[in-house]
Short mmCIF file of C-alpha atoms in Angstrom, two decimals:
data_model
loop_
_atom_site.label_atom_id
_atom_site.label_comp_id
_atom_site.label_asym_id
_atom_site.label_seq_id
_atom_site.Cartn_x
_atom_site.Cartn_y
_atom_site.Cartn_z
CA UNK A 61 7.56 4.77 -15.65
CA UNK A 62 6.05 1.69 -13.82
CA UNK A 63 2.74 0.58 -13.60
CA UNK A 64 0.07 -2.59 -12.89
CA UNK A 65 -2.64 -4.08 -14.46
CA UNK A 66 -4.57 -6.54 -12.31
CA UNK A 67 -7.39 -8.05 -14.37
CA UNK A 68 -10.46 -8.47 -13.00
CA UNK A 69 -11.77 -5.74 -10.07
CA UNK A 70 -13.42 -9.06 -8.52
CA UNK A 71 -12.70 -12.60 -8.97
CA UNK A 72 -15.30 -15.26 -7.34
CA UNK A 73 -14.15 -18.87 -6.35
CA UNK A 74 -16.10 -22.08 -4.00
CA UNK A 75 -14.24 -23.47 -1.20
CA UNK A 76 -11.55 -25.47 -2.11
CA UNK A 77 -11.13 -24.41 -5.98
CA UNK A 78 -7.42 -23.31 -7.36
CA UNK A 79 -6.71 -19.21 -7.26
CA UNK A 80 -5.82 -17.77 -9.48
CA UNK A 81 -5.31 -13.97 -9.42
CA UNK A 82 -3.48 -11.71 -12.11
CA UNK A 83 -0.94 -8.85 -11.74
CA UNK A 84 1.16 -7.48 -15.04
CA UNK A 85 3.59 -4.53 -14.11
CA UNK A 86 5.66 -2.50 -17.32
CA UNK A 87 8.87 -1.40 -15.92
CA UNK A 88 12.44 0.33 -18.26
CA UNK A 89 14.82 -2.16 -15.17
CA UNK A 90 13.60 -5.55 -12.91
CA UNK A 91 11.71 -5.04 -11.04
CA UNK A 92 10.89 -5.55 -7.58
CA UNK A 93 7.67 -7.08 -7.00
CA UNK A 94 5.01 -7.39 -3.61
CA UNK A 95 1.20 -8.38 -3.22
CA UNK A 96 -0.39 -7.20 -0.40
CA UNK A 97 -3.21 -8.21 1.34
CA UNK A 98 -5.98 -6.10 2.48
CA UNK A 99 -8.85 -7.04 5.43
CA UNK A 100 -12.61 -5.66 5.89
CA UNK A 101 -11.24 -1.94 7.31
CA UNK A 102 -7.46 -2.42 7.99
CA UNK A 103 -4.52 -2.15 6.47
CA UNK A 104 -1.96 -3.19 3.81
CA UNK A 105 -0.32 -7.21 5.10
CA UNK A 106 2.61 -8.19 2.82
CA UNK A 107 1.61 -11.78 0.95
CA UNK A 108 5.47 -11.33 -0.53
CA UNK A 109 8.08 -10.47 -2.17
CA UNK A 110 10.10 -10.88 -5.69
CA UNK A 111 12.96 -9.78 -5.49
CA UNK A 112 15.30 -11.42 -8.14
CA UNK A 113 16.12 -14.02 -5.98
CA UNK A 114 13.43 -17.18 -6.95
CA UNK A 115 11.27 -17.17 -10.15
CA UNK A 116 8.75 -18.89 -7.26
CA UNK A 117 7.86 -17.22 -4.53
CA UNK A 118 5.97 -18.61 -1.61
CA UNK A 119 4.35 -16.22 0.86
CA UNK A 120 2.00 -16.50 4.02
CA UNK A 121 -1.71 -17.99 4.34
CA UNK A 122 -0.06 -20.72 1.57
CA UNK A 123 0.17 -18.10 -1.39
CA UNK A 124 2.34 -17.78 -3.85
CA UNK A 125 3.37 -16.10 -6.75
CA UNK A 126 5.81 -16.37 -10.18
CA UNK A 127 7.95 -14.68 -12.11
CA UNK A 128 7.51 -14.46 -15.37
CA UNK A 129 9.66 -12.13 -17.18
CA UNK A 130 8.10 -12.68 -20.57
CA UNK A 131 5.65 -12.35 -20.06
CA UNK A 132 6.39 -9.60 -17.53
CA UNK A 133 4.00 -10.87 -15.39
CA UNK A 134 3.36 -11.93 -11.64
CA UNK A 135 0.69 -13.77 -11.01
CA UNK A 136 -1.06 -14.96 -7.74
CA UNK A 137 -1.88 -18.68 -6.54
CA UNK A 138 -3.30 -20.51 -4.02
CA UNK A 139 -3.66 -24.35 -4.58
CA UNK A 140 -7.59 -24.33 -2.70
CA UNK A 141 -9.33 -21.37 -1.45
CA UNK A 142 -10.93 -20.96 2.30
CA UNK A 143 -13.12 -18.63 3.70
CA UNK A 144 -10.66 -16.30 6.02
CA UNK A 145 -8.52 -15.95 1.84
CA UNK A 146 -12.41 -13.46 1.34
CA UNK A 147 -10.60 -10.10 0.86
CA UNK A 148 -8.93 -7.25 -1.44
CA UNK A 149 -5.40 -8.27 -3.04
CA UNK A 150 -3.48 -5.97 -4.66
CA UNK A 151 0.24 -6.11 -6.78
CA UNK A 152 2.76 -3.59 -6.70
CA UNK A 153 5.68 -2.45 -8.36
CA UNK A 154 8.71 -0.86 -7.10
CA UNK A 155 12.20 0.23 -9.74
CA UNK A 156 14.57 0.40 -8.14
CA UNK A 157 16.83 -0.48 -4.57
CA UNK A 158 17.18 3.44 -4.10
CA UNK A 159 16.15 5.34 -0.79
CA UNK A 160 13.50 7.93 -2.64
CA UNK A 161 11.42 4.39 -4.46
CA UNK A 162 7.85 4.56 -4.76
CA UNK A 163 5.70 1.34 -4.61
CA UNK A 164 3.14 1.52 -8.02
CA UNK A 165 0.04 -0.79 -7.24
CA UNK A 166 -2.13 -1.82 -8.72
CA UNK A 167 -6.58 -0.74 -8.47
CA UNK A 168 -7.56 -4.05 -6.42
CA UNK A 169 -8.97 -7.27 -7.41
CA UNK A 170 -11.56 -8.27 -4.00
CA UNK A 171 -11.70 -12.27 -3.75
CA UNK A 172 -15.26 -13.37 -3.19
CA UNK A 173 -15.01 -17.24 -1.88
CA UNK A 174 -18.42 -19.45 -1.22
CA UNK A 175 -18.86 -21.94 0.49
CA UNK B 101 6.86 -7.07 13.66
CA UNK B 102 6.81 -3.36 11.98
CA UNK B 103 3.85 -1.74 14.50
CA UNK B 104 3.06 1.61 12.38
CA UNK B 105 0.69 3.67 14.46
CA UNK B 106 -2.11 5.63 13.06
CA UNK B 107 -4.14 8.12 15.77
CA UNK B 108 -7.77 7.23 14.29
CA UNK B 109 -9.66 5.23 12.97
CA UNK B 110 -12.14 7.00 12.07
CA UNK B 111 -12.02 10.88 12.01
CA UNK B 112 -15.21 13.04 11.19
CA UNK B 113 -14.08 16.61 10.17
CA UNK B 114 -16.26 19.94 8.63
CA UNK B 115 -15.68 21.57 5.79
CA UNK B 116 -13.02 24.05 5.87
CA UNK B 117 -11.60 22.72 9.33
CA UNK B 118 -7.24 22.60 9.42
CA UNK B 119 -6.82 18.38 10.00
CA UNK B 120 -4.27 16.59 10.44
CA UNK B 121 -3.59 12.71 10.78
CA UNK B 122 -1.13 11.06 12.26
CA UNK B 123 1.09 8.44 11.65
CA UNK B 124 3.84 6.22 13.97
CA UNK B 125 6.38 3.67 13.50
CA UNK B 126 9.38 2.40 15.83
CA UNK B 127 11.63 0.91 13.80
CA UNK B 128 13.84 3.45 13.27
CA UNK B 129 12.62 3.73 9.38
CA UNK B 130 13.85 6.18 6.59
CA UNK B 131 11.36 5.76 4.50
CA UNK B 132 7.32 7.07 5.33
CA UNK B 133 4.54 7.82 3.20
CA UNK B 134 0.68 8.87 3.09
CA UNK B 135 -1.95 7.02 0.72
CA UNK B 136 -5.27 7.96 -0.15
CA UNK B 137 -7.73 4.39 -0.96
CA UNK B 138 -10.52 5.20 -3.10
CA UNK B 139 -12.72 2.74 -4.06
CA UNK B 140 -11.64 1.54 -7.36
CA UNK B 141 -9.07 3.77 -8.07
CA UNK B 142 -6.50 1.54 -5.39
CA UNK B 143 -3.77 3.31 -3.17
CA UNK B 144 -2.62 6.40 -4.69
CA UNK B 145 0.62 7.78 -3.62
CA UNK B 146 0.16 11.81 -1.19
CA UNK B 147 3.41 12.42 -0.14
CA UNK B 148 6.48 10.90 1.53
CA UNK B 149 9.41 11.29 3.30
CA UNK B 150 12.63 10.04 2.99
CA UNK B 151 14.42 11.66 5.76
CA UNK B 152 13.95 13.73 8.82
CA UNK B 153 12.36 17.28 7.75
CA UNK B 154 12.28 16.32 4.29
CA UNK B 155 9.47 15.33 2.39
CA UNK B 156 8.96 13.90 -1.98
CA UNK B 157 5.52 15.39 -2.99
CA UNK B 158 2.99 12.20 -4.33
CA UNK B 159 0.84 12.16 -7.41
CA UNK B 160 -1.96 13.62 -6.15
CA UNK B 161 -0.65 16.24 -3.63
CA UNK B 162 -2.48 19.02 -3.59
CA UNK B 163 -4.37 20.21 -0.52
CA UNK B 164 -1.87 18.39 1.29
CA UNK B 165 0.78 19.40 3.80
CA UNK B 166 3.37 16.84 5.26
CA UNK B 167 5.07 17.30 8.73
CA UNK B 168 8.45 15.09 9.58
CA UNK B 169 10.00 16.43 12.77
CA UNK B 170 10.85 13.43 14.06
CA UNK B 171 12.15 10.35 12.39
CA UNK B 172 9.72 8.11 13.51
CA UNK B 173 6.55 10.11 12.34
CA UNK B 174 4.84 11.63 9.93
CA UNK B 175 2.01 13.82 9.97
CA UNK B 176 -0.81 14.19 6.79
CA UNK B 177 -2.44 17.93 7.66
CA UNK B 178 -5.52 18.92 5.31
CA UNK B 179 -4.95 22.44 5.05
CA UNK B 180 -8.55 23.54 4.13
CA UNK B 181 -11.06 20.44 4.08
CA UNK B 182 -13.28 19.81 1.61
CA UNK B 183 -15.73 16.84 1.15
CA UNK B 184 -13.95 15.16 -1.83
CA UNK B 185 -10.64 14.37 0.93
CA UNK B 186 -13.35 12.02 2.16
CA UNK B 187 -11.20 9.11 2.06
CA UNK B 188 -9.70 6.35 3.35
CA UNK B 189 -5.63 7.11 4.41
CA UNK B 190 -2.61 4.91 4.79
CA UNK B 191 0.23 5.80 6.35
CA UNK B 192 3.45 3.47 5.41
CA UNK B 193 6.79 3.29 7.09
CA UNK B 194 9.84 1.15 5.29
CA UNK B 195 13.53 0.54 5.36
CA UNK B 196 16.08 3.09 3.21
CA UNK B 197 15.86 0.43 0.80
CA UNK B 198 12.93 -0.08 -2.73
CA UNK B 199 13.40 -3.74 -2.61
CA UNK B 200 11.83 -3.91 0.82
CA UNK B 201 8.64 -3.58 1.73
CA UNK B 202 6.64 -1.49 3.24
CA UNK B 203 4.59 -1.86 6.08
CA UNK B 204 0.79 -0.25 6.75
CA UNK B 205 -0.77 1.03 9.25
CA UNK B 206 -4.92 0.50 9.82
CA UNK B 207 -5.40 3.36 7.79
CA UNK B 208 -7.56 6.57 9.14
CA UNK B 209 -11.58 6.43 7.49
CA UNK B 210 -11.39 10.20 7.23
CA UNK B 211 -15.19 12.20 6.49
CA UNK B 212 -15.87 15.53 5.46
CA UNK B 213 -19.19 16.99 5.99
#
C-alpha cells in the first residue's frame, strides 16, 4: 500500500522568502511522485513529477523538488515566494507504471504569502 | 495541451434526485478518474476507468456509479443524492502509464439541499 504525508496543513511565508513544503511517502516499490497546485475554484495543475530519472526535479513557476530515497521524502521548494504562489499544494504517489495504477494524494498544504 | 472539461462548475440538487456529472477529455487517454475533494481530507478516488466500458472502484464508491460508453467521456452518477455528497468533484484523465501525470478538469461544486 502507498501513502503520502504532508506536514503542515498551512504554511505562511513572506514575499521573497524561501518556500518549503514537506512531503513524505511510503511505498513498497520505487515510486513515481508528483506535486500539484490548486488555485481557488480551479482544478489541479501539475507542478512537477519524479519518474526515476534525476533526483532533483525542476517544475513550472520556479519550483523544484528533490527525491531522497533514504528519507522517503519529496519536499517542494522555491527560493523566493511571490504573492501569486498563494494556493493549495498536493503531493501524490503512484506505485507502479501499469494502466491500473492510481494516485494517492496527501491532504494538501495551503501556502499563504504575505507582503 | 490536454483539455479535460467538466460540464458544470456549480450544481444544486435536492436529496433523492439522480445526479449526473459529465467529463470529457480530448487527448484520447485510456484512463479516466473521478475524485471528490473535501476540506482537510484531500482528494479521494471514487471510481476510475482504464478502458471503454471498464471501471474499477476507488476508495469511496458507495452511493456512486459511473459510465464510460465512449473513450472520451466518463460520467459520475449519484443514484439518490444525499446531503453528505455535497462536495467538489474533480475529473482527471491520463495515458495508460502510471508514471504519467493525471490531467484535471476545473471541478464541479455540487450542493445537495
